Short mmCIF file of C-alpha atoms in Angstrom, two decimals:
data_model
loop_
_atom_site.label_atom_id
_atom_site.label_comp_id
_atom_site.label_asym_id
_atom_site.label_seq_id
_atom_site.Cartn_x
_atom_site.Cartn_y
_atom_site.Cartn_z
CA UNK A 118 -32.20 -34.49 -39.19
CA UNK A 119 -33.33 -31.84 -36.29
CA UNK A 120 -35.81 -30.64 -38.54
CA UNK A 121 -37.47 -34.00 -38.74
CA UNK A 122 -36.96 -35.07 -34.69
CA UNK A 123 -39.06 -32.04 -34.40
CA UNK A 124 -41.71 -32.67 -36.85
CA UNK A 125 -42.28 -36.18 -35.39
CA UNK A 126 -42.69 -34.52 -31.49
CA UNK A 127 -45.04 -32.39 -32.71
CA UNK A 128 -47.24 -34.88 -34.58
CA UNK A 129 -47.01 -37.29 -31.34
CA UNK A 130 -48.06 -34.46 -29.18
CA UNK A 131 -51.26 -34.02 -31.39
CA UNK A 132 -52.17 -37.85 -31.08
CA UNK A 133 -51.95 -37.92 -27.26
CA UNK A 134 -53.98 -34.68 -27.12
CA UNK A 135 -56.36 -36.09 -29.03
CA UNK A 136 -56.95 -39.55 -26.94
CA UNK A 137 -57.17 -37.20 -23.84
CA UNK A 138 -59.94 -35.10 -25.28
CA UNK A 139 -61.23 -38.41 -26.25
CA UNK A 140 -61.13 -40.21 -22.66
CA UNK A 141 -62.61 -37.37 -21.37
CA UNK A 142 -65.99 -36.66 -23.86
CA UNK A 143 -66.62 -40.54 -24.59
CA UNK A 144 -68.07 -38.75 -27.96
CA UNK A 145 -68.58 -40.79 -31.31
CA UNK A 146 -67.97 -37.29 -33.19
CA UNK A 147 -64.79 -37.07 -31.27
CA UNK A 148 -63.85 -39.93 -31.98
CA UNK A 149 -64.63 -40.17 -35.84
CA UNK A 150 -62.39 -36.57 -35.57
CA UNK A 151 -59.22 -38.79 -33.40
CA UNK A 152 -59.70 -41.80 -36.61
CA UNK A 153 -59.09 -39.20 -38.87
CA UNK A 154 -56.36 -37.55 -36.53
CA UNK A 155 -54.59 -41.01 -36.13
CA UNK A 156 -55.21 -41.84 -40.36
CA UNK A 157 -53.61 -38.27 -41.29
CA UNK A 158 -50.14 -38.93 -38.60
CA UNK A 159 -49.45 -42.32 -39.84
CA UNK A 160 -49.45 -40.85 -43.45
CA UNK A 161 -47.04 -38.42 -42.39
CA UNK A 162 -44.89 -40.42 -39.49
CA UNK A 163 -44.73 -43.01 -42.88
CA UNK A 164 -43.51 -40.16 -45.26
CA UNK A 165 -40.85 -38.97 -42.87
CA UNK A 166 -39.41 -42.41 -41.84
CA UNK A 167 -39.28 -42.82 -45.71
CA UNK A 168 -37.28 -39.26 -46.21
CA UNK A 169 -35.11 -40.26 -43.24
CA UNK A 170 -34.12 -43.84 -44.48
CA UNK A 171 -33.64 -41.91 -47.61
CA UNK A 172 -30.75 -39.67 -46.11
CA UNK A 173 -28.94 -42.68 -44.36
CA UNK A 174 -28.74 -44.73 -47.56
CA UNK A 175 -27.02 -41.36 -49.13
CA UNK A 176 -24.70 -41.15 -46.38
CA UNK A 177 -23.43 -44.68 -45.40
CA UNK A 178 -22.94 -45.13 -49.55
CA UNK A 179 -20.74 -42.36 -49.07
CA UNK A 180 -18.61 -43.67 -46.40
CA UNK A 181 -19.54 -41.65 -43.68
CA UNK A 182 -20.62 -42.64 -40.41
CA UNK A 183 -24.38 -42.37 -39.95
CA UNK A 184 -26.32 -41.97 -36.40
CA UNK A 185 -29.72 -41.04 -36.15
CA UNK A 186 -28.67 -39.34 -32.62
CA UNK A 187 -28.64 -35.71 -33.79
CA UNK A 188 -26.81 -33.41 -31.44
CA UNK A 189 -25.86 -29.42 -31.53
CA UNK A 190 -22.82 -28.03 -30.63
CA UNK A 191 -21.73 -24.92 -30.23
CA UNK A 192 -18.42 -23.32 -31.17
CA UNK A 193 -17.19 -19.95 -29.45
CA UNK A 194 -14.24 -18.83 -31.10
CA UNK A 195 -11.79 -17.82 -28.57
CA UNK A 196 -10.67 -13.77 -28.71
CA UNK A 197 -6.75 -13.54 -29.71
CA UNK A 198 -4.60 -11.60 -27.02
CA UNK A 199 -4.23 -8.34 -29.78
CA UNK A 200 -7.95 -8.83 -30.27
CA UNK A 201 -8.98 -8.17 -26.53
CA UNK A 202 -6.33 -5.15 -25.87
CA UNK A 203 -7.80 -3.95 -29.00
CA UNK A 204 -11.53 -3.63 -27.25
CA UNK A 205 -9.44 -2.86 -23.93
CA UNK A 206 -8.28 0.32 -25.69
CA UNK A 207 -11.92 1.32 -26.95
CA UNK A 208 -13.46 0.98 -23.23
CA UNK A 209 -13.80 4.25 -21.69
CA UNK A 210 -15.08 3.62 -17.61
CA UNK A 211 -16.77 5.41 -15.21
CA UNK A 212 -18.86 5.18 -12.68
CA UNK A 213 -21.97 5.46 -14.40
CA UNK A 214 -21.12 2.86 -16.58
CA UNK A 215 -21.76 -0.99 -15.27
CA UNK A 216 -21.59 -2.47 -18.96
CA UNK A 217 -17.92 -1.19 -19.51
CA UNK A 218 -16.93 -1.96 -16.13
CA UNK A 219 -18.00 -6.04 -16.13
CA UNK A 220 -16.89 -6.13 -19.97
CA UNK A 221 -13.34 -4.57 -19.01
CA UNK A 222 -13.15 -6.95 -15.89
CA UNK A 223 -14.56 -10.18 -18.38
CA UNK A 224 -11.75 -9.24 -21.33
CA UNK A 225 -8.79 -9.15 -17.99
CA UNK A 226 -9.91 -12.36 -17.12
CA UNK A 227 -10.22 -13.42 -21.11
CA UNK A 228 -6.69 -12.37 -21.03
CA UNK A 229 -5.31 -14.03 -17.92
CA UNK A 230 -7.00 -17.54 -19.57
CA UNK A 231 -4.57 -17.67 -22.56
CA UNK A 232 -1.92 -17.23 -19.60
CA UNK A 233 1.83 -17.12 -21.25
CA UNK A 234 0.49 -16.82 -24.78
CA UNK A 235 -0.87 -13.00 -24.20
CA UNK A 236 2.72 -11.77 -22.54
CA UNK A 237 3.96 -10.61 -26.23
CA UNK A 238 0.88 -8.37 -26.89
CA UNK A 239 1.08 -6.99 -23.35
CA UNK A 240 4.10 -6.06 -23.42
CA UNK A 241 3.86 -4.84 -26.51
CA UNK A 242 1.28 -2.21 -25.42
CA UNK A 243 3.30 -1.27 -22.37
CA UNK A 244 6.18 -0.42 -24.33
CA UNK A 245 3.74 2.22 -25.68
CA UNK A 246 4.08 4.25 -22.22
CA UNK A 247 0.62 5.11 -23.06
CA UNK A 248 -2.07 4.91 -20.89
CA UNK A 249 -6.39 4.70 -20.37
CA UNK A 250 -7.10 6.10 -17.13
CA UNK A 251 -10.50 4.76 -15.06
CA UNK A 252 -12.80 6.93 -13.16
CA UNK A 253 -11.27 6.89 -9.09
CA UNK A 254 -14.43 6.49 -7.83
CA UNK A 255 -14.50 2.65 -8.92
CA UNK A 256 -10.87 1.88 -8.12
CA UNK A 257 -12.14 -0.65 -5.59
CA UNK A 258 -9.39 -1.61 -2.59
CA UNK A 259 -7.15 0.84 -4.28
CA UNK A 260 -6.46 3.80 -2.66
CA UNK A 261 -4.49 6.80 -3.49
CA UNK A 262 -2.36 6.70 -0.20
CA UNK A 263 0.01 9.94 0.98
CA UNK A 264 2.37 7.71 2.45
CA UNK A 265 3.95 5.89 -0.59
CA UNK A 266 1.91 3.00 -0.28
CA UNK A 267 0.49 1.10 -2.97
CA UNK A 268 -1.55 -2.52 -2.76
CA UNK A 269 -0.76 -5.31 -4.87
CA UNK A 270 -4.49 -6.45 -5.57
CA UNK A 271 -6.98 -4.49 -6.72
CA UNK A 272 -11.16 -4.95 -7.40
CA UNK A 273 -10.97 -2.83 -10.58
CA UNK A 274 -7.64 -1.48 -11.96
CA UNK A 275 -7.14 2.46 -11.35
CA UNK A 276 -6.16 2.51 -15.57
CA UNK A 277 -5.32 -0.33 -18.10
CA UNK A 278 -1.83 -0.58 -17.50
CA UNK A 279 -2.50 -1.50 -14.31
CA UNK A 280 -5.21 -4.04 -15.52
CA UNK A 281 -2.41 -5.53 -17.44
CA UNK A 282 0.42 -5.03 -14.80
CA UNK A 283 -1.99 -7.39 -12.44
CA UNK A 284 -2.83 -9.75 -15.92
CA UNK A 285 0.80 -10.57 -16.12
CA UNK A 286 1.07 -11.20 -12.31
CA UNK A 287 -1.76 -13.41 -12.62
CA UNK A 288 -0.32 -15.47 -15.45
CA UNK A 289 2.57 -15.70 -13.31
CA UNK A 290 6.35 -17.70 -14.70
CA UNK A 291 9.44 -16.36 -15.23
CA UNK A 292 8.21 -15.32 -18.60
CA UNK A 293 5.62 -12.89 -16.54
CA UNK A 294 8.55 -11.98 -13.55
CA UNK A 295 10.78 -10.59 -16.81
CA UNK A 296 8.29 -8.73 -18.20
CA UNK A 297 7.40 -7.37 -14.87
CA UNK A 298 11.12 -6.13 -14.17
CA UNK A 299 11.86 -4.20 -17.65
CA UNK A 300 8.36 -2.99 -16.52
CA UNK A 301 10.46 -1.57 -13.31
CA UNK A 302 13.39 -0.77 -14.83
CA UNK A 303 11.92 1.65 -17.73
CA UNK A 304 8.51 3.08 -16.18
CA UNK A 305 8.48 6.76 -15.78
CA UNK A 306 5.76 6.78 -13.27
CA UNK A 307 6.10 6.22 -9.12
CA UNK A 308 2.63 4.84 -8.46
CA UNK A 309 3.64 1.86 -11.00
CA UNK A 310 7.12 1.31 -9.79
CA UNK A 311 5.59 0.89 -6.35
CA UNK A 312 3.41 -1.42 -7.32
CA UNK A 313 5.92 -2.96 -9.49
CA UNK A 314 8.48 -2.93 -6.44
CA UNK A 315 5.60 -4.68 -4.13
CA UNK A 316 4.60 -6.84 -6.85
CA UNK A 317 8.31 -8.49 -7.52
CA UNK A 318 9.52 -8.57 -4.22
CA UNK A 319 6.80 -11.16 -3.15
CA UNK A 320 7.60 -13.23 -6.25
CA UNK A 321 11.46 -13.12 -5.61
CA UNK A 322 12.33 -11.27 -2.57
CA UNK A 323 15.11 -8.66 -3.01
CA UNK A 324 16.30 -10.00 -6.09
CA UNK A 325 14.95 -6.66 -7.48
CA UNK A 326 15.86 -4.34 -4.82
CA UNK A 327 18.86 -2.33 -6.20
CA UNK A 328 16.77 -1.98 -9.32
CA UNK A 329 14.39 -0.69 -7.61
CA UNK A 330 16.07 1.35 -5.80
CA UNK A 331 18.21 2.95 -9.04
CA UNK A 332 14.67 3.68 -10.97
CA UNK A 333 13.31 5.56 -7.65
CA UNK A 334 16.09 7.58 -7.20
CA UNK A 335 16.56 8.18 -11.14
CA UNK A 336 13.13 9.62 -11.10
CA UNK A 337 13.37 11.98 -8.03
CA UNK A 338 16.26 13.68 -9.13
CA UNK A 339 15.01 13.42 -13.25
CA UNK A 340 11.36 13.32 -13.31
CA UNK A 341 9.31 12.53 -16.18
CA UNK A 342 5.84 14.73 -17.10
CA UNK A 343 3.05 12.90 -17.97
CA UNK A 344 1.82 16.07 -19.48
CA UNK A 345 -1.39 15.72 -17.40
CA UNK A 346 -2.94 16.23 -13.86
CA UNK A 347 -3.68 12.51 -13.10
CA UNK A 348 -4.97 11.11 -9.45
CA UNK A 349 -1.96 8.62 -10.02
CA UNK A 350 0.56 11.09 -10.16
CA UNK A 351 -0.80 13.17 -7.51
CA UNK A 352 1.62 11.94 -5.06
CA UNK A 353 4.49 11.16 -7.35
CA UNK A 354 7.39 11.80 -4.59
CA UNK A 355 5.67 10.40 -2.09
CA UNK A 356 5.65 6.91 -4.29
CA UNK A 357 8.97 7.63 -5.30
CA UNK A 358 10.96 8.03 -1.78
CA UNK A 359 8.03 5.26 -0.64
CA UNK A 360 10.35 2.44 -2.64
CA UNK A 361 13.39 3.77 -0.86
CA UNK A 362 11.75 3.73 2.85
CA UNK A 363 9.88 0.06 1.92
CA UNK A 364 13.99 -1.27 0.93
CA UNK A 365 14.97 0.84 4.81
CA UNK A 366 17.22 2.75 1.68
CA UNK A 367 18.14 5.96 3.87
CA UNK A 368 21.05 6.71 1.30
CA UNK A 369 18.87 9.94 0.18
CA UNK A 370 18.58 11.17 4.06
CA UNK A 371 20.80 13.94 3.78
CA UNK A 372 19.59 14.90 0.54
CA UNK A 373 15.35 14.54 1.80
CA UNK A 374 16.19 16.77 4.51
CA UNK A 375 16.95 19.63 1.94
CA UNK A 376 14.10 19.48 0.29
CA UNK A 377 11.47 19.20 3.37
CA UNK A 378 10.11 22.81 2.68
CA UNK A 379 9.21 23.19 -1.37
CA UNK A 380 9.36 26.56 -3.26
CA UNK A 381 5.69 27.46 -2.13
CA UNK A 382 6.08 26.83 1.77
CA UNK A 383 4.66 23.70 1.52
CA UNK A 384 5.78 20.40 3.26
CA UNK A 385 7.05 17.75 1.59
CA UNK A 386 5.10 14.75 2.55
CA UNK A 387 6.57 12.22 0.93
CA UNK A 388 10.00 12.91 1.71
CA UNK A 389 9.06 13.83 5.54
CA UNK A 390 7.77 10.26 5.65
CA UNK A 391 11.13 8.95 3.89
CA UNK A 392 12.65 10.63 7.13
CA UNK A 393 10.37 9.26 9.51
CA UNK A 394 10.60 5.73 8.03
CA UNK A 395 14.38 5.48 7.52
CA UNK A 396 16.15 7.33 10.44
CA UNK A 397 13.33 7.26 12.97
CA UNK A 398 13.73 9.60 16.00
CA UNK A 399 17.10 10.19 14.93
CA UNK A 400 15.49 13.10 12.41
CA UNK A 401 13.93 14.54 15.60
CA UNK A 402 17.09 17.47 15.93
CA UNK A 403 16.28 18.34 11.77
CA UNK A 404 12.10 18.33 12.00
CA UNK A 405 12.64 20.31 15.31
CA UNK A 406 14.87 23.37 13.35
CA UNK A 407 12.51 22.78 10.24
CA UNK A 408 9.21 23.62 12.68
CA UNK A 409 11.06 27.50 13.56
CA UNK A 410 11.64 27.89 9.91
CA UNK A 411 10.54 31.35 8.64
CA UNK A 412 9.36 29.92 5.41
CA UNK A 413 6.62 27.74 6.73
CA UNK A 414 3.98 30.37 6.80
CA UNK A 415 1.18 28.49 6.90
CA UNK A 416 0.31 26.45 10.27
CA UNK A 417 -1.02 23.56 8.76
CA UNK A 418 1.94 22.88 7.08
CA UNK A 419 3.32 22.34 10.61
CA UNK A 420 0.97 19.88 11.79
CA UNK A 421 2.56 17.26 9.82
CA UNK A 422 6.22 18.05 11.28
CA UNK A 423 4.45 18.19 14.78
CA UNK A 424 3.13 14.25 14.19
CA UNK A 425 6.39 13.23 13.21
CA UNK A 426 7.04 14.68 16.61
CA UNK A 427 4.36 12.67 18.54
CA UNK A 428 5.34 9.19 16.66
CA UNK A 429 8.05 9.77 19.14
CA UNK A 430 6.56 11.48 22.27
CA UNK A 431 7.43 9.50 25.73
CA UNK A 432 10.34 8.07 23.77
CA UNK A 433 12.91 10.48 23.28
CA UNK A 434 13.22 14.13 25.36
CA UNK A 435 13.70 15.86 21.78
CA UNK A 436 10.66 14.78 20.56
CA UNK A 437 8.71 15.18 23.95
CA UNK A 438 10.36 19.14 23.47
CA UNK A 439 9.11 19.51 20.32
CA UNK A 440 5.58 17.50 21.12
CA UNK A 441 5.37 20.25 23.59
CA UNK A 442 5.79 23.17 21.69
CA UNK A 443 3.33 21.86 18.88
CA UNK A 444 0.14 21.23 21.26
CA UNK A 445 1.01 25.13 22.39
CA UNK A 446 1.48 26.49 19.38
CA UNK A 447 -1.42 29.35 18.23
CA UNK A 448 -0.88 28.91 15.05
CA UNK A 449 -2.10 25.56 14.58
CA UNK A 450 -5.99 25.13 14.97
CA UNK A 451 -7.30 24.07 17.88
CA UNK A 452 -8.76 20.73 15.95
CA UNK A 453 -5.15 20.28 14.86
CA UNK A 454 -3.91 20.74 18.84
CA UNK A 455 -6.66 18.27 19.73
CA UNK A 456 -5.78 15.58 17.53
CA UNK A 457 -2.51 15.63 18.43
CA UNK A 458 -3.75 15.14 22.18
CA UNK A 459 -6.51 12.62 21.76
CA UNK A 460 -4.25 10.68 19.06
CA UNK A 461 -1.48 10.03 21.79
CA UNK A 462 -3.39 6.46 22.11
CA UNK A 463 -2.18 5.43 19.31
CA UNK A 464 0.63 7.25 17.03
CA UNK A 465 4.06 5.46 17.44
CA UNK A 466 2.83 1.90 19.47
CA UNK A 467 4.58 -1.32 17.88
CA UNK A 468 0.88 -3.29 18.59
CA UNK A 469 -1.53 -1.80 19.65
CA UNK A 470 -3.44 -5.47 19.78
CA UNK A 471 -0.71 -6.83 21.72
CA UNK A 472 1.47 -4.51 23.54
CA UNK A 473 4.82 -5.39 23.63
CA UNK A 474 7.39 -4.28 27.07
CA UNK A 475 8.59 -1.00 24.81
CA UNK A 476 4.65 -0.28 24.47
CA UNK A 477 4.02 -0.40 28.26
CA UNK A 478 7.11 2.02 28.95
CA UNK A 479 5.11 3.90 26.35
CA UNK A 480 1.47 4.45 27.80
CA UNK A 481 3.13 5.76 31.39
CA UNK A 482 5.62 7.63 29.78
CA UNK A 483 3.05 9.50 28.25
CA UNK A 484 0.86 9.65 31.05
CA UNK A 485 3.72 11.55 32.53
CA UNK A 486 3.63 13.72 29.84
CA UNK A 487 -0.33 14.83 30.17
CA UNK A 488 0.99 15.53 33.47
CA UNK A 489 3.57 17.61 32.90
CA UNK A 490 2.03 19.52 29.94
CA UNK A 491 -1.69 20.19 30.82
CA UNK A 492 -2.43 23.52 32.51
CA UNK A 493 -5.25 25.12 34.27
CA UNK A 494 -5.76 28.16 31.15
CA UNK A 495 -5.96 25.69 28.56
CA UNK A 496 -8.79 26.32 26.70
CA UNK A 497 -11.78 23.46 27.10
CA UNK A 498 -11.11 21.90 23.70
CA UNK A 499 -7.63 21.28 24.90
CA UNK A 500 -8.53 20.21 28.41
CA UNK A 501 -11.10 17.81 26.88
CA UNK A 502 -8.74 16.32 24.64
CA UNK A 503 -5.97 15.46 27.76
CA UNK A 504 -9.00 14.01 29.41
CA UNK A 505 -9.63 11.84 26.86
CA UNK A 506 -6.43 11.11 26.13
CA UNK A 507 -5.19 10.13 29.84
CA UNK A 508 -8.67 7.82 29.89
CA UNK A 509 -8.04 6.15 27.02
CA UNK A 510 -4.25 5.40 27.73
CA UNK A 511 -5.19 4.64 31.61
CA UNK A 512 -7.65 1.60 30.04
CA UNK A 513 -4.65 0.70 27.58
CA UNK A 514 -2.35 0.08 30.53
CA UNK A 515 -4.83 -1.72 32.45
CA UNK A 516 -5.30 -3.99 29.33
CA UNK A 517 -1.60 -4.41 28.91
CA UNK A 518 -1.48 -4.94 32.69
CA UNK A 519 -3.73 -8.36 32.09
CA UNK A 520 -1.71 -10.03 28.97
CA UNK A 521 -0.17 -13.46 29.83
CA UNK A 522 3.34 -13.16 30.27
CA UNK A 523 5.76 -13.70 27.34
#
């Protein structure tokens, strides 16, 4: 039937060609050429109205429905949930790679389209506990953060778990929150029980929290090798003692404390941050013995202990003690002394947009501070730095000093 509709355009479109050239040359050879022209299409228009009543006849004596309307449709088979984690699998990202990264991103959102129906085949891969890591440089808004943190939305997934993780979170249901929590409960990784954690509490707040806080605490004192060096598991503890300080769980103080300095002299970050997050200034007194101890060797490793120290400077005299020694100390670099000058704008303010009455106290309590700590010898880097300091926090209580009131 499309084969003839076609035939018949193309045989009009000759005819009306031919009257134009027609019009246009007012020639008698022309126009014995159009006779001919017009002789020859009604031949053929006749012969194909004769082969298409021919067809009809066939079909109505059949019984079918006949309509000389002829339409095409197309019909895209939809991909199967084991069928798209099966390409999934074969996808191997980077960078240099924009085909794999919009065809990994199109088979996601393939997946998040057949909503409940694809939970059995994800979960069925994730109780694999294997993985397909994605280049870091094309993790998008996800960052691999020192502090624990983890975000909940992502351009591009840092691996395919995590593509599926945020598929299932998508799909959404109680069907998806289930899946998501024996996800939490049996993972043997911290940067996906953080995001787990994040990802369930704004679903169902603190339903999950003891589980949560069970599976981090199983997996600092029992960790589980992956067997490789991945980004994600670069700061594993730090994830780990993360869920604890995001529940304010400060049930693993005592034990954080002990392992602040690690076998190679090294800080602990994520565990100093636990400490800082759960008891506040009120692990001033430990930091403040940790910063003398004979095993930190290295002076970088104190400039981390010395921050903790300036979260709290101009709000508690152990801290301002401690502050003190830090911004003296030779064997932190003079950048490191600097920072911790210049950064006194900033480190430890509840809003820095909006300063509340504590924040005021703040800014001239630290004010007195450059006073009482700045000294003619200091070299210029340091001088420079309480400069800018005391200028910046001078314009911060001028600003505060123009708020409405409360």
């Amino acid at each position: 039937m499309k084969q003839i509709f076609a035939i018949s355009l193309a045989a009009i479109a000759g005819f009306g060609l031919a009257w134009a050239v027609v019009s246009k040359h007012q020639s008698a050879n022309w126009a014995d050429v159009l006779r001919q022209k017009e002789r020859n299409w009604i031949t053929e228009k006749d012969a194909l109205a004769a082969q298409l009543s021919a067809v009809q006849a066939q079909l109505a004596s059949s019984g079918k429905n006949v309509s000389t309307r002829t339409e095409l449709v197309e019909v895209t088979k939809k991909q199967t949930p084991q069928e798209i984690i099966a390409l999934l699998k074969t996808l191997r990202i980077s960078s240099k790679d924009s085909k794999n990264i919009r065809q990994a991103i199109q088979q996601l959102e393939n997946l998040i389209e057949l909503g409940e129906g694809a939970l059995p085949e994800i979960q069925a891969f994730l109780a694999t506990q294997t993985d397909i890591e994605y280049d870091p440089s094309i993790f998008g808004s996800w960052k691999i953060s020192k502090d624990g943190r983890v975000p909940t939305d992502f351009v591009f997934p840092p691996s395919l778990r995590f593509g599926l993780f945020d598929a299932t979170r998508k799909i959404g249901g109680l069907k998806a929150e289930k899946l998501l929590a024996d996800m939490l409960q049996v993972t043997g990784r911290g940067a996906e029980l953080a995001y787990l954690t994040r990802v369930l509490q704004n679903v169902s707040p603190f339903t999950y929290r003891e589980l949560a806080i069970s599976s981090a605490k199983e997996l600092l004192n029992n960790p589980i090798s992956t067997g490789t060096e991945s980004a994600l598991d670069k700061y594993e503890r730090n994830y780990l003692f993360g869920v604890l300080a995001f529940y304010k769980d400060g049930s693993l103080a005592q034990q954080a404390q002990g392992q602040l300095v690690q076998a190679d002299g090294k800080i602990d970050q994520g565990a100093l941050q636990y400490l800082k997050e759960t008891l506040g200034q009120q692990s001033i007194p430990a930091i403040a013995q940790l910063y003398g101890d004979a095993r930190i060797a290295d002076g970088q490793q104190k400039e981390p202990l010395a921050r903790l120290a300036l979260n709290f400077a101009g709000a508690d005299a152990q801290a301002d003690a401690l502050y003190k020694i830090a911004i003296k100390d030779p064997s932190l670099t003079p950048d490191s002394r600097r920072e911790l000058i210049e950064d006194l704008n900033q480190d430890g303010f509840d809003n820095l947009k909006n300063f509340s009455e504590r924040d005021v106290q703040l800014i001239k309590n630290r004010l007195t501070l450059i006073n009482n700590y700045r000294q003619d010898t200091d070299p210029k880097i340091i001088t420079d730095a309480f400069n800018e300091a005391k200028k910046d926090l001078e314009n911060m209580l001028a600003k505060a000093s123009q708020r409405p009131p409360p």
